[in-house]
Structures are given as structure tokens and as C-alpha cells.
Coordinates of C-alpha atoms in Angstrom, one line a residue:
X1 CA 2.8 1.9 32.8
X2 CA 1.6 3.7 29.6
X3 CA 3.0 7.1 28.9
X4 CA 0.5 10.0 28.4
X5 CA 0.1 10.6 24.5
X6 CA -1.1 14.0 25.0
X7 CA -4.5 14.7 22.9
X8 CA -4.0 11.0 21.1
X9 CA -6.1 8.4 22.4
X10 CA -3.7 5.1 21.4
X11 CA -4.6 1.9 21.5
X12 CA -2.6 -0.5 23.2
X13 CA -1.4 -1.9 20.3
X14 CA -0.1 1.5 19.2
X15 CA 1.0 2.2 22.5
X16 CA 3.2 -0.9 22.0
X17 CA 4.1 0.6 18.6
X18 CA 5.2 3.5 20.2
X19 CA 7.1 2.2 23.2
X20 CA 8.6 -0.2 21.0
X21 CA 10.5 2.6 18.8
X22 CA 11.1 4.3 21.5
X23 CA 13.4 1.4 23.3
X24 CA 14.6 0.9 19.6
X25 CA 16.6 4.2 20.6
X26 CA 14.0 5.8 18.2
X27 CA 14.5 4.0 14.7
X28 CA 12.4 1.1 13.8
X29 CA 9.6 0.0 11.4
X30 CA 5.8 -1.0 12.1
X31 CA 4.6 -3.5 10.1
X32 CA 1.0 -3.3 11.0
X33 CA -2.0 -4.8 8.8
X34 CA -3.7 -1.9 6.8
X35 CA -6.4 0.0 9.0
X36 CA -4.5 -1.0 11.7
X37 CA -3.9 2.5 12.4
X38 CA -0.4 3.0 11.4
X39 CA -0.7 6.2 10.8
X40 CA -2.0 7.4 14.3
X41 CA 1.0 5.4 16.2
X42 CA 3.0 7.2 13.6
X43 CA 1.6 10.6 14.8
X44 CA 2.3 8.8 18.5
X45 CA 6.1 9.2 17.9
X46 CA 5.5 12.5 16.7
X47 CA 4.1 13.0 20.5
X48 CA 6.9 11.3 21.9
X49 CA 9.5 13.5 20.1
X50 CA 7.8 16.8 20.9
X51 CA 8.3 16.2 24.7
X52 CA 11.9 16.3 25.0
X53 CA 11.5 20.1 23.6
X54 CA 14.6 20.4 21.3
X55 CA 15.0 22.2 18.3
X56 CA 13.1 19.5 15.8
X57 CA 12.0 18.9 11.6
X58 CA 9.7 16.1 11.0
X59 CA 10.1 14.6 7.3
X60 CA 7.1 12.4 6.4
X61 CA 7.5 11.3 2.9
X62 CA 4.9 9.4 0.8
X63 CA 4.5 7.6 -2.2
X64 CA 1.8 9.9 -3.5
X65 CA 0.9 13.6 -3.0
X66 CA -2.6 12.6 -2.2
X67 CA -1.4 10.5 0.9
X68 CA 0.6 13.3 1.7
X69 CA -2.2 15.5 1.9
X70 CA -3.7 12.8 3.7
X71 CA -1.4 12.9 6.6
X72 CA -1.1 16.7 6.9
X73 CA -5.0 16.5 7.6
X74 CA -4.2 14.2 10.1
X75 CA -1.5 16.4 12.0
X76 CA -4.2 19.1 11.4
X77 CA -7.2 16.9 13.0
X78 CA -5.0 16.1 15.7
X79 CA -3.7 19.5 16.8
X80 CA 0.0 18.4 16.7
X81 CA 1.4 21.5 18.4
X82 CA 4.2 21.8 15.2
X83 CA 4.6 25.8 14.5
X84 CA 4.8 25.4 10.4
X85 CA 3.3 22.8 8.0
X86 CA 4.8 22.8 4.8
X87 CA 3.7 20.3 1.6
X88 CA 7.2 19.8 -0.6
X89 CA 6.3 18.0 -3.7
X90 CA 6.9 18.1 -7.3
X91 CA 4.2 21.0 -7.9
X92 CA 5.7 24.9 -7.6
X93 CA 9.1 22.7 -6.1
X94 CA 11.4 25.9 -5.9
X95 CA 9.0 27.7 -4.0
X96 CA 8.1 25.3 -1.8
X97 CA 11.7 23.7 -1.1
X98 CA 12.8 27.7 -0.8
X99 CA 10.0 28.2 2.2
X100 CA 11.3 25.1 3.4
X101 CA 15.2 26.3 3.6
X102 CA 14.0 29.1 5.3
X103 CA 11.8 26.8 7.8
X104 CA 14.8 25.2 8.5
X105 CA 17.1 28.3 9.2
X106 CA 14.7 29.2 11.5
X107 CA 14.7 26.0 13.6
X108 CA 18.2 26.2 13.5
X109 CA 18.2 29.9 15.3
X110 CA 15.7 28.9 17.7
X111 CA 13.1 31.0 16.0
X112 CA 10.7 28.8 15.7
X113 CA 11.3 25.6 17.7
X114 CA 9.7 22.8 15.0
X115 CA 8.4 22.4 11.8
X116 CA 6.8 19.3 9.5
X117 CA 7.3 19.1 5.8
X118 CA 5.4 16.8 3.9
X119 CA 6.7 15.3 0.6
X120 CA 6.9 12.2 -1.8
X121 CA 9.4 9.5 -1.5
X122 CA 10.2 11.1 -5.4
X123 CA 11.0 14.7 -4.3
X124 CA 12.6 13.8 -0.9
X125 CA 15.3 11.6 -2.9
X126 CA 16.2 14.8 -5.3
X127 CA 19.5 16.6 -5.1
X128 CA 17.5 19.7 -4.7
X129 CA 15.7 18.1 -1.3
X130 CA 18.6 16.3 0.6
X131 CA 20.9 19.3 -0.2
X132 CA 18.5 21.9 1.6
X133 CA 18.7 19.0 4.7
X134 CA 22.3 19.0 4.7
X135 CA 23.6 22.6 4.5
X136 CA 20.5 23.6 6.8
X137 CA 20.0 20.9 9.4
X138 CA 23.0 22.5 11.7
X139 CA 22.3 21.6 15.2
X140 CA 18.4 20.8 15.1
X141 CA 17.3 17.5 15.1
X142 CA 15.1 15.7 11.9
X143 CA 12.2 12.7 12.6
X144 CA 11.9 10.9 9.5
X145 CA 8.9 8.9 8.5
X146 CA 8.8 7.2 5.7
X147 CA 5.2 5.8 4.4
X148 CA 4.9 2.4 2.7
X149 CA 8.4 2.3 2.8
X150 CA 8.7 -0.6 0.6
X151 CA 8.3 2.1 -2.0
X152 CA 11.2 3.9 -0.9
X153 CA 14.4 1.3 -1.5
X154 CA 14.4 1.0 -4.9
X155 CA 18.1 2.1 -6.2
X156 CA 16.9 5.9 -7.8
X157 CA 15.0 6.6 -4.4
X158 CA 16.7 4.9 -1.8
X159 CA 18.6 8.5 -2.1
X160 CA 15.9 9.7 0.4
X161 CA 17.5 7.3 3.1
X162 CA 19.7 9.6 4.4
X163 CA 22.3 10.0 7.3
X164 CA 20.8 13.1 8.4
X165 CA 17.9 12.0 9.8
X166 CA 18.4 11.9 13.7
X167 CA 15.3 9.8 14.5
X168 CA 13.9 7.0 11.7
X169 CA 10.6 5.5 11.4
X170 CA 9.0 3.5 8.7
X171 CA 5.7 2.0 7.9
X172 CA 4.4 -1.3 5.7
X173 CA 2.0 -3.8 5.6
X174 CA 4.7 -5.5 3.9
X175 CA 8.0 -4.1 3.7
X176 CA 9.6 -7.1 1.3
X177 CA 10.0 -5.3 -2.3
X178 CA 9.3 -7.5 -4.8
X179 CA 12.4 -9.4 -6.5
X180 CA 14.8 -7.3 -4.6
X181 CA 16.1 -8.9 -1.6
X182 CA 19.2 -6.2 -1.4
X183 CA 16.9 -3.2 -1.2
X184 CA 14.5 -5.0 1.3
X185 CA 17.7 -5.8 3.1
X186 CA 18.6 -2.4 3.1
X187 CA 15.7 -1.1 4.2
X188 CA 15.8 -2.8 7.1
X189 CA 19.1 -2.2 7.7
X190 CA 18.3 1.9 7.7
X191 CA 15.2 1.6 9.8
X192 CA 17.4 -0.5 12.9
X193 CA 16.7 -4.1 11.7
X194 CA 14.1 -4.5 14.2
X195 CA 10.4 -4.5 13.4
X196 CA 7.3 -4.2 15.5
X197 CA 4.6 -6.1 14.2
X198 CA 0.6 -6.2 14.1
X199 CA -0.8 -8.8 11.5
X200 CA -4.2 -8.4 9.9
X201 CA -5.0 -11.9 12.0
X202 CA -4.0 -9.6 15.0
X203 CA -5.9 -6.9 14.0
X204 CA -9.1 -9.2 12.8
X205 CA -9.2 -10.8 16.7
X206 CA -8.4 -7.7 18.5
X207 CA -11.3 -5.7 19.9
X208 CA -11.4 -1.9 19.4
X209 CA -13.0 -0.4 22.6
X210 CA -14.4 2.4 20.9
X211 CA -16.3 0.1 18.6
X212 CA -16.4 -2.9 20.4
X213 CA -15.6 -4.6 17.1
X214 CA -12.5 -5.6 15.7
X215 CA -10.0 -3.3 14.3
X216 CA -10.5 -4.7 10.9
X217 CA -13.6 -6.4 9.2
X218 CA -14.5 -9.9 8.4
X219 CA -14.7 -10.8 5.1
X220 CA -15.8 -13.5 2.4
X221 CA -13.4 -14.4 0.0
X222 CA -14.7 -15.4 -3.3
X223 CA -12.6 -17.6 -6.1
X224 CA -13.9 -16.5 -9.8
X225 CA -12.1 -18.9 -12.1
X226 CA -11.2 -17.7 -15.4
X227 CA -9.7 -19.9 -17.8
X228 CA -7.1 -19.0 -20.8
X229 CA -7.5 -19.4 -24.1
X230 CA -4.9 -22.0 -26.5
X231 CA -2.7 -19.1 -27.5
X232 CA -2.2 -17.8 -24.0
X233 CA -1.7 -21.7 -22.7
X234 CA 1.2 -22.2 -25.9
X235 CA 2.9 -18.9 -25.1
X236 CA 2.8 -19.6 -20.8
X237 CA 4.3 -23.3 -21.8
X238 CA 7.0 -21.6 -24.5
X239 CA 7.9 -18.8 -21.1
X240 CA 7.9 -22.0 -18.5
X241 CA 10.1 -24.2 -20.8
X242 CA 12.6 -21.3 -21.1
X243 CA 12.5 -20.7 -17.4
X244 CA 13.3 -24.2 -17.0
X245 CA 16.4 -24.3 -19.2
X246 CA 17.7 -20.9 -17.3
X247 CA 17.3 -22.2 -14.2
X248 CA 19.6 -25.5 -15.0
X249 CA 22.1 -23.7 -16.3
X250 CA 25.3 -23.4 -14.0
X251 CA 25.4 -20.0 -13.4
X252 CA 21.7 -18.5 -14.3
X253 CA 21.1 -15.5 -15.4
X254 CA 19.0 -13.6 -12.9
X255 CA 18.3 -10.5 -14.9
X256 CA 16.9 -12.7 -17.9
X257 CA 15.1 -15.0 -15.3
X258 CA 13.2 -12.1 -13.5
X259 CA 12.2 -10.8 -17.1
X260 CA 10.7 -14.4 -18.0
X261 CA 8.7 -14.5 -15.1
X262 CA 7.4 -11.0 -15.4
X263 CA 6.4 -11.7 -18.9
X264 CA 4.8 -14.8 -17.5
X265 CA 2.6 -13.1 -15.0
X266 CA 1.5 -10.4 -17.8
X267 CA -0.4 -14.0 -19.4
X268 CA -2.1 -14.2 -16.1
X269 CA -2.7 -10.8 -15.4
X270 CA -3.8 -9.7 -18.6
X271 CA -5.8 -13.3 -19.3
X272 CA -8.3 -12.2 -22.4
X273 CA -11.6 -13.8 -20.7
X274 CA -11.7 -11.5 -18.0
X275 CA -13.5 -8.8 -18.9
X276 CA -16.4 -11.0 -19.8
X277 CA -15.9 -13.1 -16.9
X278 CA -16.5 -10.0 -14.8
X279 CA -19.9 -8.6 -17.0
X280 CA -21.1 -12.1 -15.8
X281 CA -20.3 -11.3 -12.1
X282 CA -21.7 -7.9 -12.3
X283 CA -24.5 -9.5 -13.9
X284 CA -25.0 -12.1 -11.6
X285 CA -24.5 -9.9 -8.7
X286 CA -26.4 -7.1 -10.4
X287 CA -25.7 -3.8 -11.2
X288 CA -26.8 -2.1 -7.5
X289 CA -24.7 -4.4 -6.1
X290 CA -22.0 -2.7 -7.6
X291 CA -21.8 -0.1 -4.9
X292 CA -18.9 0.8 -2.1
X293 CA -16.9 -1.7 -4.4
X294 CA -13.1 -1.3 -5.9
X295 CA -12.2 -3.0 -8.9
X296 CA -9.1 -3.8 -9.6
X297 CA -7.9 -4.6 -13.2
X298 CA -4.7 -3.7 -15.5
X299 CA -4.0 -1.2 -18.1
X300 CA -4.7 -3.7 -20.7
X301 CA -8.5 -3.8 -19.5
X302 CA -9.4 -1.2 -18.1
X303 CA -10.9 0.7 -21.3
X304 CA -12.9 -2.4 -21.9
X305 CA -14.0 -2.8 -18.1
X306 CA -15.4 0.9 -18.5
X307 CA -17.3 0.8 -21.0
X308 CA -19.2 -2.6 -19.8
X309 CA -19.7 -1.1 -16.6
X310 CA -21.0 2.0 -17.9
X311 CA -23.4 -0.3 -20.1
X312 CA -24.7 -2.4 -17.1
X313 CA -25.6 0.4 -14.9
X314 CA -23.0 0.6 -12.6
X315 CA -22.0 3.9 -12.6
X316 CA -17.7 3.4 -12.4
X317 CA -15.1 6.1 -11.7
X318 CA -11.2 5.6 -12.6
X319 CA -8.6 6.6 -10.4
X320 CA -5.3 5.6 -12.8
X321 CA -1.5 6.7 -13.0
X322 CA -2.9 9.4 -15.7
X323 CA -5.5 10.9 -13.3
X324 CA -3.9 13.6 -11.8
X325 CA -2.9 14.0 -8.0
X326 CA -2.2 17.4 -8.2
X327 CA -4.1 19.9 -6.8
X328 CA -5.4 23.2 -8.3
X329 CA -5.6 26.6 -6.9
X330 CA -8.2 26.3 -4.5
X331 CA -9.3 22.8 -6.0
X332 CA -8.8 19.0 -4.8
X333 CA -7.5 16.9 -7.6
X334 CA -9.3 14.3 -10.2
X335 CA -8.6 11.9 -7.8
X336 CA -10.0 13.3 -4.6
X337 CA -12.9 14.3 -6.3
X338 CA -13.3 10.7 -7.5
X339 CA -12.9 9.4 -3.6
X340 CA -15.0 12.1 -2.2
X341 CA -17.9 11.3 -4.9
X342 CA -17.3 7.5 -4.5
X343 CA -17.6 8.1 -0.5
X344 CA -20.7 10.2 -1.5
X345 CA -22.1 7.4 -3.0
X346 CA -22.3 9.4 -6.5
X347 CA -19.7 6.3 -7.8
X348 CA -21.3 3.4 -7.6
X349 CA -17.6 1.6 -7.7
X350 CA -13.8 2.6 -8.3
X351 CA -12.2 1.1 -11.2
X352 CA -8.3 1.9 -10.3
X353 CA -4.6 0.0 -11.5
X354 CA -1.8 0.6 -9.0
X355 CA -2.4 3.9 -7.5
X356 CA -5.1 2.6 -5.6
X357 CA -3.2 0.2 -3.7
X358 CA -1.1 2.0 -1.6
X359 CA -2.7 3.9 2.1
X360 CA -5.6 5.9 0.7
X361 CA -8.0 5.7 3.0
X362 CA -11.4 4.6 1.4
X363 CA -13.6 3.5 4.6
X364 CA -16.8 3.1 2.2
X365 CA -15.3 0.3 0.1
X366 CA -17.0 -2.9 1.1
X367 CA -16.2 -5.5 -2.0
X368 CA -12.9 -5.9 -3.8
X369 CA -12.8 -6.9 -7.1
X370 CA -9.3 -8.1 -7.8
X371 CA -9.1 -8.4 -11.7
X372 CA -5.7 -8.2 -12.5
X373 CA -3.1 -8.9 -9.2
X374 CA 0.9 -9.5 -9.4
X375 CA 3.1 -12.3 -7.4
X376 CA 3.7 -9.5 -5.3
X377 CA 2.2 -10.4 -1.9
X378 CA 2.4 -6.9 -1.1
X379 CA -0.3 -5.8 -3.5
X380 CA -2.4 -8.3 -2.7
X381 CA -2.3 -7.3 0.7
X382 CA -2.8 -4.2 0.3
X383 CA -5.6 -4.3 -1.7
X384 CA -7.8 -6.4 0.5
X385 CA -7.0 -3.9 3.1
X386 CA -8.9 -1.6 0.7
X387 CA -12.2 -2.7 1.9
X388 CA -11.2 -5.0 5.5
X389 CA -11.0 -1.4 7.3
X390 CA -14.1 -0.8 9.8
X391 CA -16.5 0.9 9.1
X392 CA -20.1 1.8 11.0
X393 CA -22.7 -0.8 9.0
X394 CA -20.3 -2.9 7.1
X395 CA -20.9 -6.1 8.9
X396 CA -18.4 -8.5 6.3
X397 CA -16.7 -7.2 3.5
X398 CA -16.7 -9.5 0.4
X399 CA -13.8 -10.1 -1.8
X400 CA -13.9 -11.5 -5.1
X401 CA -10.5 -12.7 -6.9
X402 CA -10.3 -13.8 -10.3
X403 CA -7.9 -17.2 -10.1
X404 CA -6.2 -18.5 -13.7
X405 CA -6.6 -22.2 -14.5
X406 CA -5.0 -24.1 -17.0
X407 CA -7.2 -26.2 -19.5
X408 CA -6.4 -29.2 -17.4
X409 CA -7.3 -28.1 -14.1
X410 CA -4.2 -27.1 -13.0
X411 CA -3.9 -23.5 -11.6
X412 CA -0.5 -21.9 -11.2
X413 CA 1.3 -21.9 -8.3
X414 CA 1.3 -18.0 -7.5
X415 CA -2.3 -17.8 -7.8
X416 CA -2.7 -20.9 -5.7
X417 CA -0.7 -19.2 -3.2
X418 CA -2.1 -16.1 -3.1
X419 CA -5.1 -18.1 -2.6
X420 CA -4.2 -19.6 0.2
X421 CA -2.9 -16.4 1.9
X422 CA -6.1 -14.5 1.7
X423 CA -8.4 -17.6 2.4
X424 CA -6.3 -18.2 5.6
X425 CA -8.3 -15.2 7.5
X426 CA -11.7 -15.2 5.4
X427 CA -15.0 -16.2 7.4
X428 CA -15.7 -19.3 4.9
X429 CA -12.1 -20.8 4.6
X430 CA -13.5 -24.0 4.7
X431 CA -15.9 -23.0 1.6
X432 CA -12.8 -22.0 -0.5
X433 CA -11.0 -25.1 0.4
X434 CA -13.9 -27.1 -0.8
X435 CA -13.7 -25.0 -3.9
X436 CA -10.3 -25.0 -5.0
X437 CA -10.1 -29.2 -3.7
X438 CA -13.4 -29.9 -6.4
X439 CA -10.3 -28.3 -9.2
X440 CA -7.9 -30.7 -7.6
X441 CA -5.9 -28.1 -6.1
X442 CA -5.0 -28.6 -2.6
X443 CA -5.3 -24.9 -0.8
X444 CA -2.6 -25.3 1.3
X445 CA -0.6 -28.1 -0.3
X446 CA 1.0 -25.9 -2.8
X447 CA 2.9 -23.3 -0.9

């Protein structure tokens, strides 16, 4: 029988979530398919905590400051009956880790009986963070939940992981961090080595009864084929041959190995047709097409991808690394004003790099441009769960990828198999099969 979750209405799946972490003697990680509702079973535990009535800190720590603020108007929409929220990030720090110190004192002497502090995976690793949870935690009890945790393990922030926290909980779409088996090990390790699971084919064939639709979208999924030029096909062969040689060797040399194969991808990424290859798509599409829609690209394009977006009508905003998070005095930041005017429909489409990727909830995005993607099946994934979330009069979201082919016909092997792992769930599978067997490429034949 289901517990009561108070003012939360859960669905089963997060009711599952939550019982899950719960047998899991309260530490555990839900790897649940983005719009899934992580967040919400997240909140769940939160619940589930509060009812045992002892003297408690919740840490939620986040990649970002704008997810941050994300979740505390989630607490706040919720009504979580927490006595103090506090946000602890990188802007006013003292002052904000002082209030939090004293937050914690007063848990601690049962003057106020729980509190929430909100912070980055950044500050929450800093000396000046974990040593206000050590000397203050005494005999109060910390929940700590960690937002696309993935984020969290590399060796500078895995500081954040600490003993201290009482009760764990971490959330991914996909917790494996890229060419770095030890930290994903170790993540797992911190957060009980037990995962409860919800994949976007779960959530695409599981009914919401609120909406009577699925819990995420359909979609269409689109191969644009670039092709590269002879000096990017010479310079991939030259990086291929010396992976080749590397690997042979007796005892290769991983560090080297991982740099060839970065340098690699950055041909692919950053492949010089695809800027014009996209002015044809927008063209082809047309420009009012070109509305709830998130293009993705890299550094080394998106200057170029402005500027011919701007010419064609399209009416693009940037949300990058160098457009600021923080807020001002009484102000949202550049980038929530360039959500809320892209919601608005004042954007026609989001031009972002990496920052986009990770939890910000955009329910208006419809298409996805992916320009630019990694090996990393993690972005990918997270990307298309940009614009799979559901949303009131978005029937099918459409996704269109931009897939690097070799002169020959040949198309690399990571881009063949992140491919394969997006066409697996789209609505016309069989279409993109068809397309990618008329290149010679088997879809599935190449994993």
C-alpha cells in the first residue's frame, strides 16, 4: 500500500522511486529519463524524511545556480513545510555560508527544527562549505541530494561527497561520466550501489493520468548529413592511424589515448560545412519554423550560427558559459531572461553550448537542433530530453541531428551509434533505418 506523500501528488513511478530509497535504508540514485519527474520524487524523499520529525538539513546541490534556483521554486510551489531556505552559491559566499552556520547552530539547539540550503556542486565541494557541515552538524541529521550527479565525481568536486551526510540521494539520466570509469564507480559507490531506474522508453509508454498522455513526447528524428572537407578527412586519418599504433602497443598510454580521441571528435564536432548545412535547413524549413526550437552547436560556430540566423529571420537568443547565471539585486539573470523571453515566444529559438544541457526546464522547446554533440551518451541524452518533455499542444517533437560522413560513405562509428540510440525510440525508426541503409550503414549493425 502506498504511503501518503502529504500535499505531493506522485505518480506511481515516483512512488516506486520513493519507496525504493526508502528500503535502500535511504541512500540510492534515480536514474529516470529527463521530464520523468525526477525532481518531484526528489521532493518525495523530502516528504518522507520530514515525517520521522528529527532535527534535519537538506543539501540539494546543483550543477548551476539557475537550477538551483529552479528547485527552491519547486520547494516553494510545493509548500515543503522546511522553516528556512537558504541559496549558498559562489555570489555574496561569506554571507550566505555565515547565515547558513548560523542555520545550522540553530537546528542543532532545536531552535528551529529544519532547514534547506541550496547550492552548486562547485561551492558544496569548497573547504569553506564542508567545514561549516562538519564543525556544525552536531547531532542533527543532513539529506543530501545531489542533481545530475554525474557532474559531481570528477576528482576537484567529488569533495562534496561527504561522510556527513546522514541520508544520500542522487539523480541522472545518465550517471556514467564520460572516460572515467573510477569516478562513475565511485559515485555509485557513495550513493549505495543500487539504482532505481525509469528509461525514456518507460517514460514514452507510460500514461500520465493527469494528461492521459505519456510522460514524455513522441518525436521524429531527423539525420542531416554533413560531409567533411579533404583537410579535415587527412587530419581524422593522421588522429586514427596514431590511435592505432597506441592501441598495439604493450602497455598503452591511456592519458595520450583519451587525448587523441578528444582531438578526434573536435573534427567531427567542429566539421566546417555545418553552418551552411544548417542555413539550408533553416531555409528549407523556413525561418517561422524556427520557433520553440534549441539549437545546439560548439564554440567554434556559434558566432557564425548567429549572425545567419539573425539574417534569415529567426530571431535567436544565446544562453553560453559567458552568459551570466547570476542574479542581480532584484533582477533574474541573462539567462533567465533569455528562457522566460524564449517561453514568451519573444525568441524564436535558443542557440546554447553546454549549459543548456543539463535540467533546465524549457517545456516550450519542441525541435532540437543538435549541431555540434560529443561521444558522450549523456549529452546526447540530455539534450533530446530538451524538447521530449510534455507539453499541452505539442503533439511530436522533431529532432534534427547533424551526422558526419566520410567522402566514401562511411560514417564514424560514434555518430552511427548515437544514431542508433536516439532512432531506437523515434516514431519513424524504420524511416531512419532506410536512411542511414541507402549510405550503407547498417543502424544497428555497428554498435
Amino acid at each position: 500500500e502506498d504511503k501518503d506523500d502529504g500535499p505531493l501528488c506522485l505518480f506511481p513511478h515516483q512512488k516506486a522511486a520513493v519507496r525504493w530509497w526508502v528500503k535502500e535504508d535511504y541512500n540510492s540514485m534515480f536514474i529516470m529519463a529527463t521530464g520523468a519527474g525526477k525532481t518531484i520524487a526528489a521532493i518525495g524523499c523530502v516528504f518522507e524524511k520530514l515525517k520521522d520529525n528529527e532535527p534535519l538539513l537538506v543539501v540539494v546541490s546543483t550543477p548551476q545556480t539557475l537550477l538551483s534556483e529552479q528547485w527552491k521554486r519547486e520547494f516553494e510551489r510545493l509548500d515543503v513545510p522546511i522553516a528556512r531556505m537558504l541559496m549558498v552559491d559562489g555570489n555574496n559566499g561569506k554571507a550566505k555560508r555565515s547565515k547558513m552556520a548560523e542555520l545550522m547552530m540553530d537546528i542543532s539547539q532545536g531552535f528551529r527544527n529544519n532547514g534547506v540550503v541550496f547550492t552548486t556542486h562547485s561551492s558544496a565541494s569548497r573547504p569553506e562549505f564542508t567545514g561549516i557541515i562538519k564543525k556544525e552538524k552536531k547531532n542533527s541529521k543532513i539529506l543530501y541530494i545531489c542533481d545530475e550527479a554525474h557532474a559531481a565525481g570528477s576528482s576537484q568536486l567529488k569533495r562534496g561527497l561527504m561522510e556527513e551526510y546522514d541520508y544520500r540521494l542522487a539523480l541522472s539520466a545518465t550517471p556514467k561520466r564520460m572516460f572515467d570509469d573510477e569516478g562513475t564507480e565511485n559515485l555509485l559507490r557513495y550513493f549505495g550501489n543500487n539504482p532505481f531506474e525509469f528509461s525514456i522508453a518507460e517514460a514514452m509508454s507510460t500514461i500520465n493520468p493527469d494528461t492521459k498522455q505519456p510522460f514524455l513526447n513522441p518525436y521524429n528524428y531527423h539525420p542531416v548529413f554533413v560531409d567533411l572537407d579533404d583537410e579535415e578527412i587527412n587530419k581524422y586519418n593522421r588522429i586514427t592511424r596514431q590511435i592505432i599504433i597506441e592501441k598495439h602497443k604493450r602497455e598503452p598510454d591511456r592519458v595520450k589515448l583519451n587525448r587523441l580521441y578528444t582531438s578526434r571528435a573536435r573534427i567531427i564536432k567542429n566539421a566546417g560545412a555545418k553552418p551552411e548545412v544548417l542555413q539550408d535547413l533553416v531555409d528549407r524549413l523556413g525561418p517561422r519554423s524556427m520557433t520553440n526550437t534549441i539549437i545546439f552547436v560548439s564554440d567554434h560556430h556559434i558566432d557564425d550560427v548567429m549572425i545567419n540566423l539573425k539574417r534569415q529571420g529567426a530571431r535567436p537568443g544565446k544562453i553560453t558559459e559567458n552568459v551570466s547565471a547570476r542574479s542581480k539585486k532584484g533582477m533574474a539573470s541573462e539567462r533567465s531572461q533569455e528562457i522566460t523571453a524564449f517561453n514568451a515566444g519573444e525568441r524564436g529559438c535558443l542557440v546554447g553550448i553546454n549549459c543548456l544541457n543539463e535540467g533546465i526546464d524549457i517545456k516550450a522547446a519542441r525541435t532540437a537542433i543538435i549541431m555540434s554533440s560529443s561521444t558522450n551518451e549523456r549529452e546526447y541524452i540530455q539534450r533530446i530530453g530538451r524538447v521530449i518533455r510534455y507539453a499541452p499542444g505539442k503533439p511530436i517533437s522533431e529532432i534534427y541531428d547533424f551526422i558526419v560522413c566520410m567522402p566514401d560513405g562511411t560514417i564514424p562509428y560514434s555518430e552511427v551509434n548515437r544514431a542508433a540510440a536516439i532512432a531506437e525510440n523515434a516514431s519513424n525508426e524504420k524511416e531512419v533505418k532506410e536512411k542511414f541503409a541507402q549510405k550503407g550503414v547498417s543502424l544497428y549493425g555497428n554498435q
